[in-house]
Amino acid sequence: LQPSLATVLRDGKWIDGIDASELVPGDVISFRVGDKISADARVLTLQTSTLSVDEGSLTGESVTVQKLPGDEGLAAKDAPVQDMKAVVFSGTMVTSGSGTAVVVRTGMDTEIGKIQKGVTEAKSEEQKT
């Protein structure tokens, strides 16, 4: 697997190629078409008129999801992933547009991390039986 890299705002400057393992909640990341999202993050701004992300790795859906900045895309706290229009998720791909977002979850705390944790626990249970 290729490492997941991000463009991060640090000390007022955009830095390319930061490893996803170095991201922390509160970091501001930038992304554009073709980028793999490195952490779960709340969309702050769009730098294009629209932003679409392929969330098939999380939801199994074959259609891309349009994202909205700030409060425009807010969903209920317990809403399913596909209803969270203001959040980009780790491991998903930007299919159109570009924007910035603030990191809210990293590593195993991300939605894809929760899936991985579930798979690992299921394998562990399977081996016990």
mmCIF file of N, CA and C in Angstrom:
data_model
loop_
_atom_site.group_PDB
_atom_site.id
_atom_site.type_symbol
_atom_site.label_atom_id
_atom_site.label_comp_id
_atom_site.label_asym_id
_atom_site.label_seq_id
_atom_site.Cartn_x
_atom_site.Cartn_y
_atom_site.Cartn_z
ATOM 1 N N LEU A 1 0.819 -1.188 0.000
ATOM 2 C CA LEU A 1 0.000 0.000 0.000
ATOM 3 C C LEU A 1 0.862 1.250 0.000
ATOM 4 N N GLN A 2 0.375 2.253 -0.700
ATOM 5 C CA GLN A 2 1.077 3.525 -0.721
ATOM 6 C C GLN A 2 0.722 4.316 0.536
ATOM 7 N N PRO A 3 1.672 5.046 1.094
ATOM 8 C CA PRO A 3 1.346 5.849 2.265
ATOM 9 C C PRO A 3 0.359 6.945 1.885
ATOM 10 N N SER A 4 -0.483 7.320 2.828
ATOM 11 C CA SER A 4 -1.435 8.393 2.605
ATOM 12 C C SER A 4 -0.759 9.701 2.992
ATOM 13 N N LEU A 5 -0.688 10.611 2.030
ATOM 14 C CA LEU A 5 -0.026 11.888 2.255
ATOM 15 C C LEU A 5 -1.037 13.015 2.180
ATOM 16 N N ALA A 6 -0.759 14.110 2.877
ATOM 17 C CA ALA A 6 -1.690 15.237 2.923
ATOM 18 C C ALA A 6 -0.951 16.549 2.733
ATOM 19 N N THR A 7 -1.703 17.558 2.305
ATOM 20 C CA THR A 7 -1.217 18.928 2.277
ATOM 21 C C THR A 7 -1.816 19.609 3.493
ATOM 22 N N VAL A 8 -0.950 20.115 4.377
ATOM 23 C CA VAL A 8 -1.370 20.613 5.684
ATOM 24 C C VAL A 8 -0.901 22.045 5.890
ATOM 25 N N LEU A 9 -1.746 22.840 6.546
ATOM 26 C CA LEU A 9 -1.389 24.200 6.909
ATOM 27 C C LEU A 9 -0.659 24.165 8.250
ATOM 28 N N ARG A 10 0.628 24.499 8.214
ATOM 29 C CA ARG A 10 1.452 24.518 9.432
ATOM 30 C C ARG A 10 2.220 25.838 9.484
ATOM 31 N N ASP A 11 2.136 26.513 10.606
ATOM 32 C CA ASP A 11 2.823 27.798 10.799
ATOM 33 C C ASP A 11 2.513 28.775 9.671
ATOM 34 N N GLY A 12 1.248 28.773 9.223
ATOM 35 C CA GLY A 12 0.813 29.720 8.192
ATOM 36 C C GLY A 12 1.224 29.375 6.775
ATOM 37 N N LYS A 13 1.845 28.189 6.569
ATOM 38 C CA LYS A 13 2.300 27.796 5.231
ATOM 39 C C LYS A 13 1.742 26.421 4.879
ATOM 40 N N TRP A 14 1.381 26.242 3.605
ATOM 41 C CA TRP A 14 0.919 24.932 3.134
ATOM 42 C C TRP A 14 2.118 24.042 2.875
ATOM 43 N N ILE A 15 2.104 22.846 3.468
ATOM 44 C CA ILE A 15 3.206 21.895 3.313
ATOM 45 C C ILE A 15 2.659 20.629 2.670
ATOM 46 N N ASP A 16 3.244 20.247 1.531
ATOM 47 C CA ASP A 16 2.844 19.029 0.817
ATOM 48 C C ASP A 16 3.569 17.822 1.391
ATOM 49 N N GLY A 17 2.941 16.654 1.251
ATOM 50 C CA GLY A 17 3.605 15.394 1.551
ATOM 51 C C GLY A 17 3.714 15.028 3.015
ATOM 52 N N ILE A 18 2.846 15.561 3.855
ATOM 53 C CA ILE A 18 2.850 15.169 5.273
ATOM 54 C C ILE A 18 2.176 13.802 5.390
ATOM 55 N N ASP A 19 2.824 12.867 6.059
ATOM 56 C CA ASP A 19 2.246 11.533 6.235
ATOM 57 C C ASP A 19 0.991 11.619 7.096
ATOM 58 N N ALA A 20 -0.028 10.853 6.733
ATOM 59 C CA ALA A 20 -1.297 10.867 7.463
ATOM 60 C C ALA A 20 -1.111 10.553 8.951
ATOM 61 N N SER A 21 -0.106 9.759 9.279
ATOM 62 C CA SER A 21 0.126 9.409 10.683
ATOM 63 C C SER A 21 0.556 10.614 11.518
ATOM 64 N N GLU A 22 0.974 11.701 10.860
ATOM 65 C CA GLU A 22 1.388 12.914 11.567
ATOM 66 C C GLU A 22 0.249 13.908 11.747
ATOM 67 N N LEU A 23 -0.921 13.626 11.168
ATOM 68 C CA LEU A 23 -2.059 14.529 11.314
ATOM 69 C C LEU A 23 -2.662 14.406 12.710
ATOM 70 N N VAL A 24 -3.159 15.527 13.220
ATOM 71 C CA VAL A 24 -3.830 15.545 14.512
ATOM 72 C C VAL A 24 -5.123 16.342 14.367
ATOM 73 N N PRO A 25 -6.120 16.036 15.213
ATOM 74 C CA PRO A 25 -7.340 16.849 15.171
ATOM 75 C C PRO A 25 -7.001 18.329 15.326
ATOM 76 N N GLY A 26 -7.620 19.142 14.489
ATOM 77 C CA GLY A 26 -7.341 20.578 14.482
ATOM 78 C C GLY A 26 -6.476 21.007 13.317
ATOM 79 N N ASP A 27 -5.726 20.075 12.710
ATOM 80 C CA ASP A 27 -4.948 20.410 11.514
ATOM 81 C C ASP A 27 -5.904 20.804 10.387
ATOM 82 N N VAL A 28 -5.487 21.745 9.560
ATOM 83 C CA VAL A 28 -6.254 22.121 8.377
ATOM 84 C C VAL A 28 -5.573 21.480 7.173
ATOM 85 N N ILE A 29 -6.352 20.720 6.388
ATOM 86 C CA ILE A 29 -5.820 20.051 5.207
ATOM 87 C C ILE A 29 -6.449 20.634 3.946
ATOM 88 N N SER A 30 -5.747 20.495 2.850
ATOM 89 C CA SER A 30 -6.231 20.925 1.539
ATOM 90 C C SER A 30 -6.285 19.693 0.644
ATOM 91 N N PHE A 31 -7.259 19.639 -0.267
ATOM 92 C CA PHE A 31 -7.387 18.488 -1.156
ATOM 93 C C PHE A 31 -7.971 18.933 -2.489
ATOM 94 N N ARG A 32 -7.698 18.128 -3.524
ATOM 95 C CA ARG A 32 -8.209 18.426 -4.880
ATOM 96 C C ARG A 32 -8.474 17.118 -5.605
ATOM 97 N N VAL A 33 -8.972 17.225 -6.821
ATOM 98 C CA VAL A 33 -9.317 16.047 -7.624
ATOM 99 C C VAL A 33 -8.165 15.047 -7.637
ATOM 100 N N GLY A 34 -8.493 13.778 -7.368
ATOM 101 C CA GLY A 34 -7.497 12.715 -7.395
ATOM 102 C C GLY A 34 -6.851 12.433 -6.050
ATOM 103 N N ASP A 35 -7.031 13.331 -5.087
ATOM 104 C CA ASP A 35 -6.431 13.124 -3.759
ATOM 105 C C ASP A 35 -7.222 12.097 -2.960
ATOM 106 N N LYS A 36 -6.489 11.331 -2.175
ATOM 107 C CA LYS A 36 -7.098 10.429 -1.198
ATOM 108 C C LYS A 36 -7.148 11.196 0.123
ATOM 109 N N ILE A 37 -8.308 11.227 0.732
ATOM 110 C CA ILE A 37 -8.462 11.950 1.999
ATOM 111 C C ILE A 37 -7.714 11.180 3.097
ATOM 112 N N SER A 38 -6.933 11.902 3.904
ATOM 113 C CA SER A 38 -6.030 11.280 4.881
ATOM 114 C C SER A 38 -6.590 11.156 6.291
ATOM 115 N N ALA A 39 -7.718 11.813 6.564
ATOM 116 C CA ALA A 39 -8.323 11.772 7.901
ATOM 117 C C ALA A 39 -9.778 12.195 7.768
ATOM 118 N N ASP A 40 -10.597 11.861 8.745
ATOM 119 C CA ASP A 40 -11.965 12.384 8.752
ATOM 120 C C ASP A 40 -11.856 13.871 9.075
ATOM 121 N N ALA A 41 -12.507 14.708 8.269
ATOM 122 C CA ALA A 41 -12.360 16.150 8.441
ATOM 123 C C ALA A 41 -13.636 16.887 8.043
ATOM 124 N N ARG A 42 -13.920 17.980 8.729
ATOM 125 C CA ARG A 42 -15.093 18.806 8.432
ATOM 126 C C ARG A 42 -14.711 19.845 7.390
ATOM 127 N N VAL A 43 -15.492 19.901 6.323
ATOM 128 C CA VAL A 43 -15.216 20.815 5.206
ATOM 129 C C VAL A 43 -15.369 22.263 5.679
ATOM 130 N N LEU A 44 -14.323 23.056 5.459
ATOM 131 C CA LEU A 44 -14.344 24.474 5.813
ATOM 132 C C LEU A 44 -14.724 25.334 4.623
ATOM 133 N N THR A 45 -14.011 25.121 3.491
ATOM 134 C CA THR A 45 -14.252 25.935 2.297
ATOM 135 C C THR A 45 -14.166 25.076 1.047
ATOM 136 N N LEU A 46 -14.867 25.518 0.021
ATOM 137 C CA LEU A 46 -14.707 24.946 -1.317
ATOM 138 C C LEU A 46 -13.898 25.939 -2.124
ATOM 139 N N GLN A 47 -12.941 25.455 -2.886
ATOM 140 C CA GLN A 47 -12.153 26.326 -3.750
ATOM 141 C C GLN A 47 -12.656 26.256 -5.180
ATOM 142 N N THR A 48 -13.679 25.445 -5.384
ATOM 143 C CA THR A 48 -14.366 25.315 -6.663
ATOM 144 C C THR A 48 -15.862 25.400 -6.371
ATOM 145 N N SER A 49 -16.687 25.438 -7.407
ATOM 146 C CA SER A 49 -18.123 25.593 -7.166
ATOM 147 C C SER A 49 -18.753 24.356 -6.530
ATOM 148 N N THR A 50 -18.180 23.176 -6.780
ATOM 149 C CA THR A 50 -18.693 21.945 -6.164
ATOM 150 C C THR A 50 -17.533 21.054 -5.738
ATOM 151 N N LEU A 51 -17.838 20.131 -4.846
ATOM 152 C CA LEU A 51 -16.863 19.143 -4.377
ATOM 153 C C LEU A 51 -17.576 17.804 -4.295
ATOM 154 N N SER A 52 -17.033 16.793 -4.987
ATOM 155 C CA SER A 52 -17.607 15.451 -4.939
ATOM 156 C C SER A 52 -16.542 14.461 -4.489
ATOM 157 N N VAL A 53 -16.991 13.463 -3.699
ATOM 158 C CA VAL A 53 -16.082 12.466 -3.142
ATOM 159 C C VAL A 53 -16.676 11.081 -3.363
ATOM 160 N N ASP A 54 -15.836 10.118 -3.720
ATOM 161 C CA ASP A 54 -16.248 8.721 -3.854
ATOM 162 C C ASP A 54 -16.109 8.064 -2.487
ATOM 163 N N GLU A 55 -17.249 7.772 -1.863
ATOM 164 C CA GLU A 55 -17.263 7.156 -0.533
ATOM 165 C C GLU A 55 -17.587 5.664 -0.606
ATOM 166 N N GLY A 56 -17.441 5.063 -1.777
ATOM 167 C CA GLY A 56 -17.775 3.662 -1.972
ATOM 168 C C GLY A 56 -17.052 2.723 -1.022
ATOM 169 N N SER A 57 -15.837 3.068 -0.623
ATOM 170 C CA SER A 57 -15.087 2.209 0.302
ATOM 171 C C SER A 57 -15.746 2.142 1.681
ATOM 172 N N LEU A 58 -16.547 3.146 2.021
ATOM 173 C CA LEU A 58 -17.246 3.165 3.309
ATOM 174 C C LEU A 58 -18.688 2.684 3.202
ATOM 175 N N THR A 59 -19.366 3.121 2.138
ATOM 176 C CA THR A 59 -20.815 2.906 2.056
ATOM 177 C C THR A 59 -21.225 1.836 1.072
ATOM 178 N N GLY A 60 -20.342 1.510 0.132
ATOM 179 C CA GLY A 60 -20.695 0.567 -0.920
ATOM 180 C C GLY A 60 -21.484 1.219 -2.050
ATOM 181 N N GLU A 61 -21.783 2.505 -1.912
ATOM 182 C CA GLU A 61 -22.527 3.231 -2.936
ATOM 183 C C GLU A 61 -21.632 3.474 -4.149
ATOM 184 N N SER A 62 -22.229 3.397 -5.324
ATOM 185 C CA SER A 62 -21.448 3.593 -6.546
ATOM 186 C C SER A 62 -21.472 5.042 -7.033
ATOM 187 N N VAL A 63 -22.306 5.886 -6.448
ATOM 188 C CA VAL A 63 -22.371 7.287 -6.870
ATOM 189 C C VAL A 63 -21.539 8.152 -5.940
ATOM 190 N N THR A 64 -20.983 9.221 -6.495
ATOM 191 C CA THR A 64 -20.190 10.133 -5.675
ATOM 192 C C THR A 64 -21.123 10.998 -4.829
ATOM 193 N N VAL A 65 -20.572 11.561 -3.778
ATOM 194 C CA VAL A 65 -21.347 12.367 -2.841
ATOM 195 C C VAL A 65 -20.870 13.808 -2.916
ATOM 196 N N GLN A 66 -21.814 14.736 -3.087
ATOM 197 C CA GLN A 66 -21.482 16.162 -3.083
ATOM 198 C C GLN A 66 -21.293 16.618 -1.646
ATOM 199 N N LYS A 67 -20.250 17.392 -1.410
ATOM 200 C CA LYS A 67 -19.944 17.901 -0.074
ATOM 201 C C LYS A 67 -20.228 19.394 -0.012
ATOM 202 N N LEU A 68 -20.601 19.856 1.174
ATOM 203 C CA LEU A 68 -20.931 21.259 1.401
ATOM 204 C C LEU A 68 -20.104 21.783 2.567
ATOM 205 N N PRO A 69 -19.672 23.042 2.498
ATOM 206 C CA PRO A 69 -18.851 23.591 3.574
ATOM 207 C C PRO A 69 -19.670 24.030 4.780
ATOM 208 N N GLY A 70 -19.014 24.043 5.924
ATOM 209 C CA GLY A 70 -19.600 24.603 7.138
ATOM 210 C C GLY A 70 -20.943 24.030 7.519
ATOM 211 N N ASP A 71 -21.827 24.900 7.988
ATOM 212 C CA ASP A 71 -23.128 24.488 8.495
ATOM 213 C C ASP A 71 -24.073 24.005 7.399
ATOM 214 N N GLU A 72 -23.795 24.324 6.138
ATOM 215 C CA GLU A 72 -24.661 23.899 5.031
ATOM 216 C C GLU A 72 -24.835 22.384 4.991
ATOM 217 N N GLY A 73 -23.792 21.653 5.322
ATOM 218 C CA GLY A 73 -23.827 20.206 5.198
ATOM 219 C C GLY A 73 -23.993 19.454 6.500
ATOM 220 N N LEU A 74 -24.311 20.148 7.570
ATOM 221 C CA LEU A 74 -24.432 19.485 8.866
ATOM 222 C C LEU A 74 -25.564 18.464 8.871
ATOM 223 N N ALA A 75 -25.331 17.368 9.567
ATOM 224 C CA ALA A 75 -26.323 16.300 9.698
ATOM 225 C C ALA A 75 -26.493 15.997 11.190
ATOM 226 N N ALA A 76 -27.519 15.239 11.516
ATOM 227 C CA ALA A 76 -27.738 14.839 12.908
ATOM 228 C C ALA A 76 -26.526 14.070 13.418
ATOM 229 N N LYS A 77 -26.293 14.130 14.713
ATOM 230 C CA LYS A 77 -25.112 13.511 15.318
ATOM 231 C C LYS A 77 -24.983 12.022 14.991
ATOM 232 N N ASP A 78 -26.091 11.299 14.961
ATOM 233 C CA ASP A 78 -26.048 9.858 14.701
ATOM 234 C C ASP A 78 -26.428 9.501 13.259
ATOM 235 N N ALA A 79 -26.302 10.468 12.356
ATOM 236 C CA ALA A 79 -26.652 10.253 10.946
ATOM 237 C C ALA A 79 -25.695 9.254 10.302
ATOM 238 N N PRO A 80 -26.175 8.496 9.307
ATOM 239 C CA PRO A 80 -25.271 7.588 8.603
ATOM 240 C C PRO A 80 -24.227 8.371 7.799
ATOM 241 N N VAL A 81 -23.122 7.724 7.499
ATOM 242 C CA VAL A 81 -22.009 8.349 6.783
ATOM 243 C C VAL A 81 -22.477 9.070 5.528
ATOM 244 N N GLN A 82 -23.341 8.438 4.728
ATOM 245 C CA GLN A 82 -23.749 9.024 3.461
ATOM 246 C C GLN A 82 -24.567 10.305 3.619
ATOM 247 N N ASP A 83 -25.074 10.599 4.813
ATOM 248 C CA ASP A 83 -25.817 11.836 5.047
ATOM 249 C C ASP A 83 -24.942 12.970 5.561
ATOM 250 N N MET A 84 -23.693 12.685 5.854
ATOM 251 C CA MET A 84 -22.788 13.690 6.412
ATOM 252 C C MET A 84 -22.134 14.472 5.273
ATOM 253 N N LYS A 85 -22.836 15.478 4.783
ATOM 254 C CA LYS A 85 -22.386 16.257 3.625
ATOM 255 C C LYS A 85 -21.267 17.246 3.948
ATOM 256 N N ALA A 86 -21.042 17.527 5.229
ATOM 257 C CA ALA A 86 -20.015 18.489 5.620
ATOM 258 C C ALA A 86 -18.717 17.817 6.042
ATOM 259 N N VAL A 87 -18.641 16.485 5.879
ATOM 260 C CA VAL A 87 -17.463 15.741 6.334
ATOM 261 C C VAL A 87 -16.884 14.931 5.183
ATOM 262 N N VAL A 88 -15.550 14.984 5.045
ATOM 263 C CA VAL A 88 -14.835 14.085 4.132
ATOM 264 C C VAL A 88 -14.196 13.013 5.002
ATOM 265 N N PHE A 89 -14.136 11.799 4.467
ATOM 266 C CA PHE A 89 -13.704 10.662 5.272
ATOM 267 C C PHE A 89 -12.389 10.070 4.790
ATOM 268 N N SER A 90 -11.579 9.653 5.741
ATOM 269 C CA SER A 90 -10.299 9.013 5.465
ATOM 270 C C SER A 90 -10.480 7.841 4.506
ATOM 271 N N GLY A 91 -9.591 7.746 3.523
ATOM 272 C CA GLY A 91 -9.618 6.637 2.576
ATOM 273 C C GLY A 91 -10.507 6.856 1.372
ATOM 274 N N THR A 92 -11.284 7.951 1.357
ATOM 275 C CA THR A 92 -12.136 8.235 0.198
ATOM 276 C C THR A 92 -11.373 9.097 -0.803
ATOM 277 N N MET A 93 -11.884 9.151 -2.036
ATOM 278 C CA MET A 93 -11.193 9.874 -3.106
ATOM 279 C C MET A 93 -11.988 11.078 -3.581
ATOM 280 N N VAL A 94 -11.296 12.193 -3.802
ATOM 281 C CA VAL A 94 -11.925 13.386 -4.355
ATOM 282 C C VAL A 94 -12.079 13.173 -5.857
ATOM 283 N N THR A 95 -13.320 13.228 -6.357
ATOM 284 C CA THR A 95 -13.576 13.001 -7.776
ATOM 285 C C THR A 95 -13.775 14.292 -8.557
ATOM 286 N N SER A 96 -14.153 15.379 -7.877
ATOM 287 C CA SER A 96 -14.222 16.687 -8.532
ATOM 288 C C SER A 96 -14.129 17.778 -7.485
ATOM 289 N N GLY A 97 -13.531 18.883 -7.881
ATOM 290 C CA GLY A 97 -13.429 20.031 -7.000
ATOM 291 C C GLY A 97 -12.212 20.015 -6.099
ATOM 292 N N SER A 98 -12.161 21.015 -5.237
ATOM 293 C CA SER A 98 -11.079 21.126 -4.258
ATOM 294 C C SER A 98 -11.592 21.938 -3.077
ATOM 295 N N GLY A 99 -10.896 21.810 -1.956
ATOM 296 C CA GLY A 99 -11.323 22.535 -0.761
ATOM 297 C C GLY A 99 -10.358 22.377 0.382
ATOM 298 N N THR A 100 -10.795 22.884 1.534
ATOM 299 C CA THR A 100 -10.031 22.741 2.766
ATOM 300 C C THR A 100 -10.962 22.179 3.842
ATOM 301 N N ALA A 101 -10.357 21.547 4.839
ATOM 302 C CA ALA A 101 -11.141 20.956 5.928
ATOM 303 C C ALA A 101 -10.288 20.893 7.181
ATOM 304 N N VAL A 102 -10.958 20.864 8.322
ATOM 305 C CA VAL A 102 -10.262 20.722 9.599
ATOM 306 C C VAL A 102 -10.401 19.265 10.051
ATOM 307 N N VAL A 103 -9.281 18.667 10.404
ATOM 308 C CA VAL A 103 -9.252 17.269 10.830
ATOM 309 C C VAL A 103 -10.007 17.118 12.146
ATOM 310 N N VAL A 104 -10.911 16.117 12.184
ATOM 311 C CA VAL A 104 -11.660 15.846 13.413
ATOM 312 C C VAL A 104 -11.345 14.473 14.005
ATOM 313 N N ARG A 105 -10.934 13.514 13.158
ATOM 314 C CA ARG A 105 -10.571 12.167 13.645
ATOM 315 C C ARG A 105 -9.436 11.612 12.788
ATOM 316 N N THR A 106 -8.529 10.869 13.447
ATOM 317 C CA THR A 106 -7.403 10.261 12.743
ATOM 318 C C THR A 106 -7.287 8.786 13.117
ATOM 319 N N GLY A 107 -6.508 8.051 12.333
ATOM 320 C CA GLY A 107 -6.182 6.663 12.644
ATOM 321 C C GLY A 107 -7.385 5.778 12.849
ATOM 322 N N MET A 108 -7.369 4.984 13.918
ATOM 323 C CA MET A 108 -8.442 4.030 14.193
ATOM 324 C C MET A 108 -9.726 4.698 14.671
ATOM 325 N N ASP A 109 -9.707 6.000 14.930
ATOM 326 C CA ASP A 109 -10.917 6.725 15.321
ATOM 327 C C ASP A 109 -11.739 7.179 14.119
ATOM 328 N N THR A 110 -11.182 7.060 12.903
ATOM 329 C CA THR A 110 -11.912 7.442 11.701
ATOM 330 C C THR A 110 -12.978 6.399 11.382
ATOM 331 N N GLU A 111 -13.881 6.730 10.466
ATOM 332 C CA GLU A 111 -14.919 5.772 10.074
ATOM 333 C C GLU A 111 -14.299 4.507 9.487
ATOM 334 N N ILE A 112 -13.275 4.646 8.649
ATOM 335 C CA ILE A 112 -12.619 3.469 8.056
ATOM 336 C C ILE A 112 -11.865 2.702 9.148
ATOM 337 N N GLY A 113 -11.339 3.411 10.145
ATOM 338 C CA GLY A 113 -10.678 2.762 11.278
ATOM 339 C C GLY A 113 -11.650 1.933 12.097
ATOM 340 N N LYS A 114 -12.879 2.440 12.266
ATOM 341 C CA LYS A 114 -13.908 1.689 12.989
ATOM 342 C C LYS A 114 -14.248 0.396 12.249
ATOM 343 N N ILE A 115 -14.295 0.467 10.923
ATOM 344 C CA ILE A 115 -14.564 -0.739 10.117
ATOM 345 C C ILE A 115 -13.431 -1.736 10.306
ATOM 346 N N GLN A 116 -12.190 -1.264 10.232
ATOM 347 C CA GLN A 116 -11.025 -2.123 10.412
ATOM 348 C C GLN A 116 -11.038 -2.775 11.788
ATOM 349 N N LYS A 117 -11.380 -1.990 12.806
ATOM 350 C CA LYS A 117 -11.448 -2.513 14.170
ATOM 351 C C LYS A 117 -12.492 -3.628 14.260
ATOM 352 N N GLY A 118 -13.643 -3.435 13.622
ATOM 353 C CA GLY A 118 -14.701 -4.441 13.616
ATOM 354 C C GLY A 118 -14.267 -5.722 12.935
ATOM 355 N N VAL A 119 -13.571 -5.590 11.809
ATOM 356 C CA VAL A 119 -13.078 -6.760 11.077
ATOM 357 C C VAL A 119 -12.063 -7.519 11.930
ATOM 358 N N THR A 120 -11.159 -6.797 12.563
ATOM 359 C CA THR A 120 -10.143 -7.416 13.411
ATOM 360 C C THR A 120 -10.789 -8.164 14.577
ATOM 361 N N GLU A 121 -11.778 -7.534 15.202
ATOM 362 C CA GLU A 121 -12.474 -8.185 16.326
ATOM 363 C C GLU A 121 -13.240 -9.419 15.863
ATOM 364 N N ALA A 122 -13.848 -9.343 14.697
ATOM 365 C CA ALA A 122 -14.592 -10.503 14.164
ATOM 366 C C ALA A 122 -13.644 -11.662 13.875
ATOM 367 N N LYS A 123 -12.463 -11.353 13.318
ATOM 368 C CA LYS A 123 -11.480 -12.414 13.054
ATOM 369 C C LYS A 123 -11.021 -13.054 14.351
ATOM 370 N N SER A 124 -10.822 -12.218 15.373
ATOM 371 C CA SER A 124 -10.386 -12.714 16.678
ATOM 372 C C SER A 124 -11.441 -13.645 17.272
ATOM 373 N N GLU A 125 -12.698 -13.274 17.173
ATOM 374 C CA GLU A 125 -13.799 -14.103 17.671
ATOM 375 C C GLU A 125 -13.887 -15.420 16.898
ATOM 376 N N GLU A 126 -13.667 -15.322 15.578
ATOM 377 C CA GLU A 126 -13.730 -16.508 14.722
ATOM 378 C C GLU A 126 -12.642 -17.509 15.102
ATOM 379 N N GLN A 127 -11.462 -17.016 15.425
ATOM 380 C CA GLN A 127 -10.355 -17.894 15.779
ATOM 381 C C GLN A 127 -10.581 -18.568 17.126
ATOM 382 N N LYS A 128 -11.361 -17.949 18.012
ATOM 383 C CA LYS A 128 -11.642 -18.540 19.317
ATOM 384 C C LYS A 128 -12.605 -19.711 19.220
ATOM 385 N N THR A 129 -13.456 -19.721 18.169
ATOM 386 C CA THR A 129 -14.448 -20.783 18.050
ATOM 387 C C THR A 129 -13.958 -21.955 17.277
#
